[in-house]
Coordinates of C-alpha atoms in Angstrom, one line a residue:
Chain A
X273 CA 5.8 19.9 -1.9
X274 CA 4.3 16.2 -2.7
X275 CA 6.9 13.8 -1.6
X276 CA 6.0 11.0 -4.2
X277 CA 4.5 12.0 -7.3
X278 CA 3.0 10.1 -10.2
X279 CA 1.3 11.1 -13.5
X280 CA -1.5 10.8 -15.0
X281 CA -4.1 10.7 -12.1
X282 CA -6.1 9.5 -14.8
X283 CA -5.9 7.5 -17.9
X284 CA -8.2 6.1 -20.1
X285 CA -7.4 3.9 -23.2
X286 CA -7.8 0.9 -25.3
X287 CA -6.8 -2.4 -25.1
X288 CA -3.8 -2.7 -27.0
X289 CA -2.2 0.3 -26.4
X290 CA 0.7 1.2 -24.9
X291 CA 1.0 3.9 -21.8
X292 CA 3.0 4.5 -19.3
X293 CA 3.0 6.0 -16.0
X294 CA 5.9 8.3 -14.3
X295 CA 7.1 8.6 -10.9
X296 CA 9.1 10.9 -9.1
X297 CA 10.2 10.9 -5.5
X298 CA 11.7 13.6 -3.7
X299 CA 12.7 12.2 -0.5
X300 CA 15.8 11.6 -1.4
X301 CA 15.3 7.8 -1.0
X302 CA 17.0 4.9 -2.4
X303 CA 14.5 2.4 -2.9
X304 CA 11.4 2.8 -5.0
X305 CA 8.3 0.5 -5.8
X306 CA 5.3 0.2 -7.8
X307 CA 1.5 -1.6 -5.9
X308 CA -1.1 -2.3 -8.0
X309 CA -4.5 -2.3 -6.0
X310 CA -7.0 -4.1 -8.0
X311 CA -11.0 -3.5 -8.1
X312 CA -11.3 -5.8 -5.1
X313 CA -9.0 -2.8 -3.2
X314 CA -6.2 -5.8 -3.0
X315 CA -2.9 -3.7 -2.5
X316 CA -0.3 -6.2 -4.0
X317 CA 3.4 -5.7 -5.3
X318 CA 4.7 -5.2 -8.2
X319 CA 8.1 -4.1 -8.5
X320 CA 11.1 -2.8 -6.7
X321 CA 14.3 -0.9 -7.3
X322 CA 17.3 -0.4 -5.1
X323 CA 19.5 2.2 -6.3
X324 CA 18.3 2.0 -10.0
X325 CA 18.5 -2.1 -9.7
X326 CA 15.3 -4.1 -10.0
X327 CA 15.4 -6.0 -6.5
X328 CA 12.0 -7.1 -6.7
X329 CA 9.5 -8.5 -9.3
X330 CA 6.7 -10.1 -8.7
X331 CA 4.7 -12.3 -10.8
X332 CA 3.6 -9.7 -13.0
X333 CA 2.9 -10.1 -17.2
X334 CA 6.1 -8.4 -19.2
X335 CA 4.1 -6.5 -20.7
X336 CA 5.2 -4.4 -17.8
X337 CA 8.4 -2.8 -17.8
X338 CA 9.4 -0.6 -14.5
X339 CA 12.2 1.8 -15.8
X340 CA 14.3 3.8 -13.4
X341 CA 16.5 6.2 -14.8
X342 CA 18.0 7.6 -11.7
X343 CA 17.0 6.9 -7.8
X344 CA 14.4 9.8 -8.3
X345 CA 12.0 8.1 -10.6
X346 CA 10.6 4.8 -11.4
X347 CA 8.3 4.4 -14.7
X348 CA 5.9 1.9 -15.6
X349 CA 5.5 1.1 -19.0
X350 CA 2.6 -0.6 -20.4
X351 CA 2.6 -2.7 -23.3
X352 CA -0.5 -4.2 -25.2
X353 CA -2.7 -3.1 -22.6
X354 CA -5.9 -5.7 -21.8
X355 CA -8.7 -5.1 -19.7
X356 CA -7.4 -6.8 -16.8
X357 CA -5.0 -4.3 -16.5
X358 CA -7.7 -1.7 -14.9
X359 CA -6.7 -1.1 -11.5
X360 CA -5.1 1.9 -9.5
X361 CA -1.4 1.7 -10.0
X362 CA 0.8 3.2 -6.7
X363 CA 4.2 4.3 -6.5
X364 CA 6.1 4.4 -3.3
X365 CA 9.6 4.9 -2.4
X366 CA 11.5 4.2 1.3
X367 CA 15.1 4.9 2.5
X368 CA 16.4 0.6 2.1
X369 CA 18.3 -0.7 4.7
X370 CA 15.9 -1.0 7.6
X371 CA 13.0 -3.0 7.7
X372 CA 10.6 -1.1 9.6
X373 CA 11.4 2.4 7.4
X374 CA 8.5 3.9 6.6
X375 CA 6.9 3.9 2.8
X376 CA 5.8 6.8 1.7
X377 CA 3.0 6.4 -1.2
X378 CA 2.2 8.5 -4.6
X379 CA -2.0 9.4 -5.3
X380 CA -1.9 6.4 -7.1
X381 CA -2.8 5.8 -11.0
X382 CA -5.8 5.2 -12.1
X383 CA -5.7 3.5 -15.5
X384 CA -9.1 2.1 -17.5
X385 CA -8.4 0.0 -20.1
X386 CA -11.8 -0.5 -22.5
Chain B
X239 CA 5.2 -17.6 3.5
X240 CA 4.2 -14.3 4.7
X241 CA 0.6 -13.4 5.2
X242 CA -1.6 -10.9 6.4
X243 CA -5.6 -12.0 6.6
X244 CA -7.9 -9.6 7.7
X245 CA -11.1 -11.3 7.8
X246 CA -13.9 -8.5 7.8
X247 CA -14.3 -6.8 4.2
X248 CA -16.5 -4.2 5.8
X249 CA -16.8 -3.0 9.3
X250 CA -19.7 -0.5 10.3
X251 CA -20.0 0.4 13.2
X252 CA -21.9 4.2 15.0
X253 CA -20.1 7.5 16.3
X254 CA -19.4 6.9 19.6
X255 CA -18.9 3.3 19.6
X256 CA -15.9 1.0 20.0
X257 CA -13.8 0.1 17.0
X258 CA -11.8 -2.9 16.2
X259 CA -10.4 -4.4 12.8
X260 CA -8.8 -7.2 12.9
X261 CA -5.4 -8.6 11.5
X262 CA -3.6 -11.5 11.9
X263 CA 0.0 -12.7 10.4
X264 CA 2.1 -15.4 9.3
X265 CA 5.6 -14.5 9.2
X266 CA 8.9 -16.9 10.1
X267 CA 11.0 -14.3 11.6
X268 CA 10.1 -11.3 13.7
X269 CA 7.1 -9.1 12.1
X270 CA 7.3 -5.6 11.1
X271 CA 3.9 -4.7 11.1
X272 CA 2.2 -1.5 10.1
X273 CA -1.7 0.1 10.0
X274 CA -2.3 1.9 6.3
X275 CA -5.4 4.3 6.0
X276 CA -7.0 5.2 2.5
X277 CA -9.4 7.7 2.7
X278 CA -11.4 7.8 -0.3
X279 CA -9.4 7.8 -3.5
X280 CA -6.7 9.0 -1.8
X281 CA -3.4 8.0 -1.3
X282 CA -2.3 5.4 1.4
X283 CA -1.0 7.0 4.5
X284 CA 0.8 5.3 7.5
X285 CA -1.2 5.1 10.4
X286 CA 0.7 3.6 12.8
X287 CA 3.8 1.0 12.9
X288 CA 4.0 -1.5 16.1
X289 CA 7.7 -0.8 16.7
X290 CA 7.0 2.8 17.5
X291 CA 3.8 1.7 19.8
X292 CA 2.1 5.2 19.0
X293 CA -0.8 6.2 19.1
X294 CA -2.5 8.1 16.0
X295 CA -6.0 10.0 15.7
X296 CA -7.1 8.0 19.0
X297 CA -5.7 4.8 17.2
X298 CA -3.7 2.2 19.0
X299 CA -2.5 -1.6 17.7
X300 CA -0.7 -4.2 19.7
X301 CA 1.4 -6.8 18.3
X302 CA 0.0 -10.1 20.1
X303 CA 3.0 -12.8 19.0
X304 CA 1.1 -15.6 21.0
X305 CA -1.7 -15.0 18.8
X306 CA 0.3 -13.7 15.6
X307 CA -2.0 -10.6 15.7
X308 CA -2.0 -6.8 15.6
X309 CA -5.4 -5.5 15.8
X310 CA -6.5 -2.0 15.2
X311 CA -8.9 -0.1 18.3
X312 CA -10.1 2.9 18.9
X313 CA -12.3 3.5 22.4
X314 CA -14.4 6.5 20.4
X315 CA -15.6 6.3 16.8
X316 CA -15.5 9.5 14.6
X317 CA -17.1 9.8 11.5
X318 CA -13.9 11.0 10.0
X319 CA -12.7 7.4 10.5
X320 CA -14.7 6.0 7.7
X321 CA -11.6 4.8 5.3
X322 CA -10.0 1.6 4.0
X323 CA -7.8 -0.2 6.4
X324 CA -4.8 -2.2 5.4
X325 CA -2.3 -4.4 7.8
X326 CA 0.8 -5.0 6.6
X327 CA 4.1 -6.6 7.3
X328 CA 7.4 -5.8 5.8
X329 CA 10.7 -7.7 5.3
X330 CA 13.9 -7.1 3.4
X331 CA 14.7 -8.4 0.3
X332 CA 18.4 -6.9 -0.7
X333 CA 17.4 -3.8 1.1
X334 CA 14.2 -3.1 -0.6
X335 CA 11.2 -3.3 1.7
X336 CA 8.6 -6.4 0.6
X337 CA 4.9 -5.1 1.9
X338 CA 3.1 -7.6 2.3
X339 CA -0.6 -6.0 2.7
X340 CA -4.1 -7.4 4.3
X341 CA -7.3 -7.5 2.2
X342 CA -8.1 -4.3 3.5
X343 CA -11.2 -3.7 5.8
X344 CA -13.4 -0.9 4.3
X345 CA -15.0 0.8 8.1
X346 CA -18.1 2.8 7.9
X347 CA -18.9 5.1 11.0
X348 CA -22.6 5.9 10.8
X349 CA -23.5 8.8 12.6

């Protein structure tokens, strides 16, 4: 049973496409986030939802819009993709509430734009 | 604002030998501070968290406030070590968790 899960593994497209990448927890948890770790391995957030409510959201390009449709999943969607947008893209979800709750990560994403 | 340097990019170090990465912090409040492992293209795990003052696969990491620090030792190198390493520290924001993550230290046991 894989406690976060995120598909593709793998994706490969062009720039200007549009993709998007699903997530699913099954943790029961309440909070869910998307990382983006970039080719320099720098781990950095993205996004955060609370009970489907967008809590946090970094400085990212919206071109990227995180959809949740329930406290189960949390989707990335891509727009117009560009070639800075290769990197491996991590979901993880926590139970919110307490600060030192662990987070629990997907196999991460990993998208090549070209 | 909240930061998390670790300042080696690569460790390497033998089998057998003495490991330490480093991490150090800059937080306002009181740190929660964790150890991530990626082994390679895998996912990140939790290694360790310094509330819970654990110790994992030989593992240990002591929050040093004087020094804002939490480094990572082991006494005994394995070659099943070799991974990514990321520090992080985490604070709430509404109830979602904000991990604020190291550069990562990418540690090389050489047998």
């Amino acid at each position: 049973d894989t406690a976060v899960s995120q598909t593709p593994k793998y994706l490969v497209t062009q720039m200007g496409n549009d993709k998007s990448i699903k997530c699913e927890q099954n943790l029961g948890h309440d909070t869910m986030y998307w990382y983006k770790q970039d080719s320099k391995k720098f781990l950095k957030i993205m996004f955060s939802y609370n009970n489907k409510e967008l809590i946090i959201n970094e400085t990212v390009p919206n071109r990227f819009s995180p959809k949740s449709p329930d406290k189960a999943h949390l989707n990335l969607h891509i727009n117009s993709l560009e070639l800075g947008d290769s990197a491996v893209y991590f979901c993880a979800s926590s139970q919110s509430g307490v600060s030192g709750n662990t987070i629990y990560f997907g196999e991460g994403s990993w998208l090549t734009v070209v | 604002a909240q930061r998390v340097t670790q300042p080696e990019k690569l460790l390497s170090v033998f089998k057998g030998a003495p490991v330490e990465l480093k991490c150090n912090y800059s937080y306002s409040g009181s740190p929660e501070l964790f150890w991530y492992v990626q082994y390679s293209r895998q996912r990140l795990q939790l290694l360790l968290r310094h509330i819970s003052r654990e110790s994992i696969k030989g593992f240990t990491a002591d929050l040093n406030k004087g020094e804002t620090s939490f480094h990572l030792k082991k006494p005994f190198a394995q070659e099943e070590d070799s991974a990514m390493y990321y520090c992080a520290l985490t604070y709430l924001i509404q109830g979602a968790q904000k991990l604020v993550f190291g550069q990562g230290t990418r540690l090389t046991i050489n047998p």
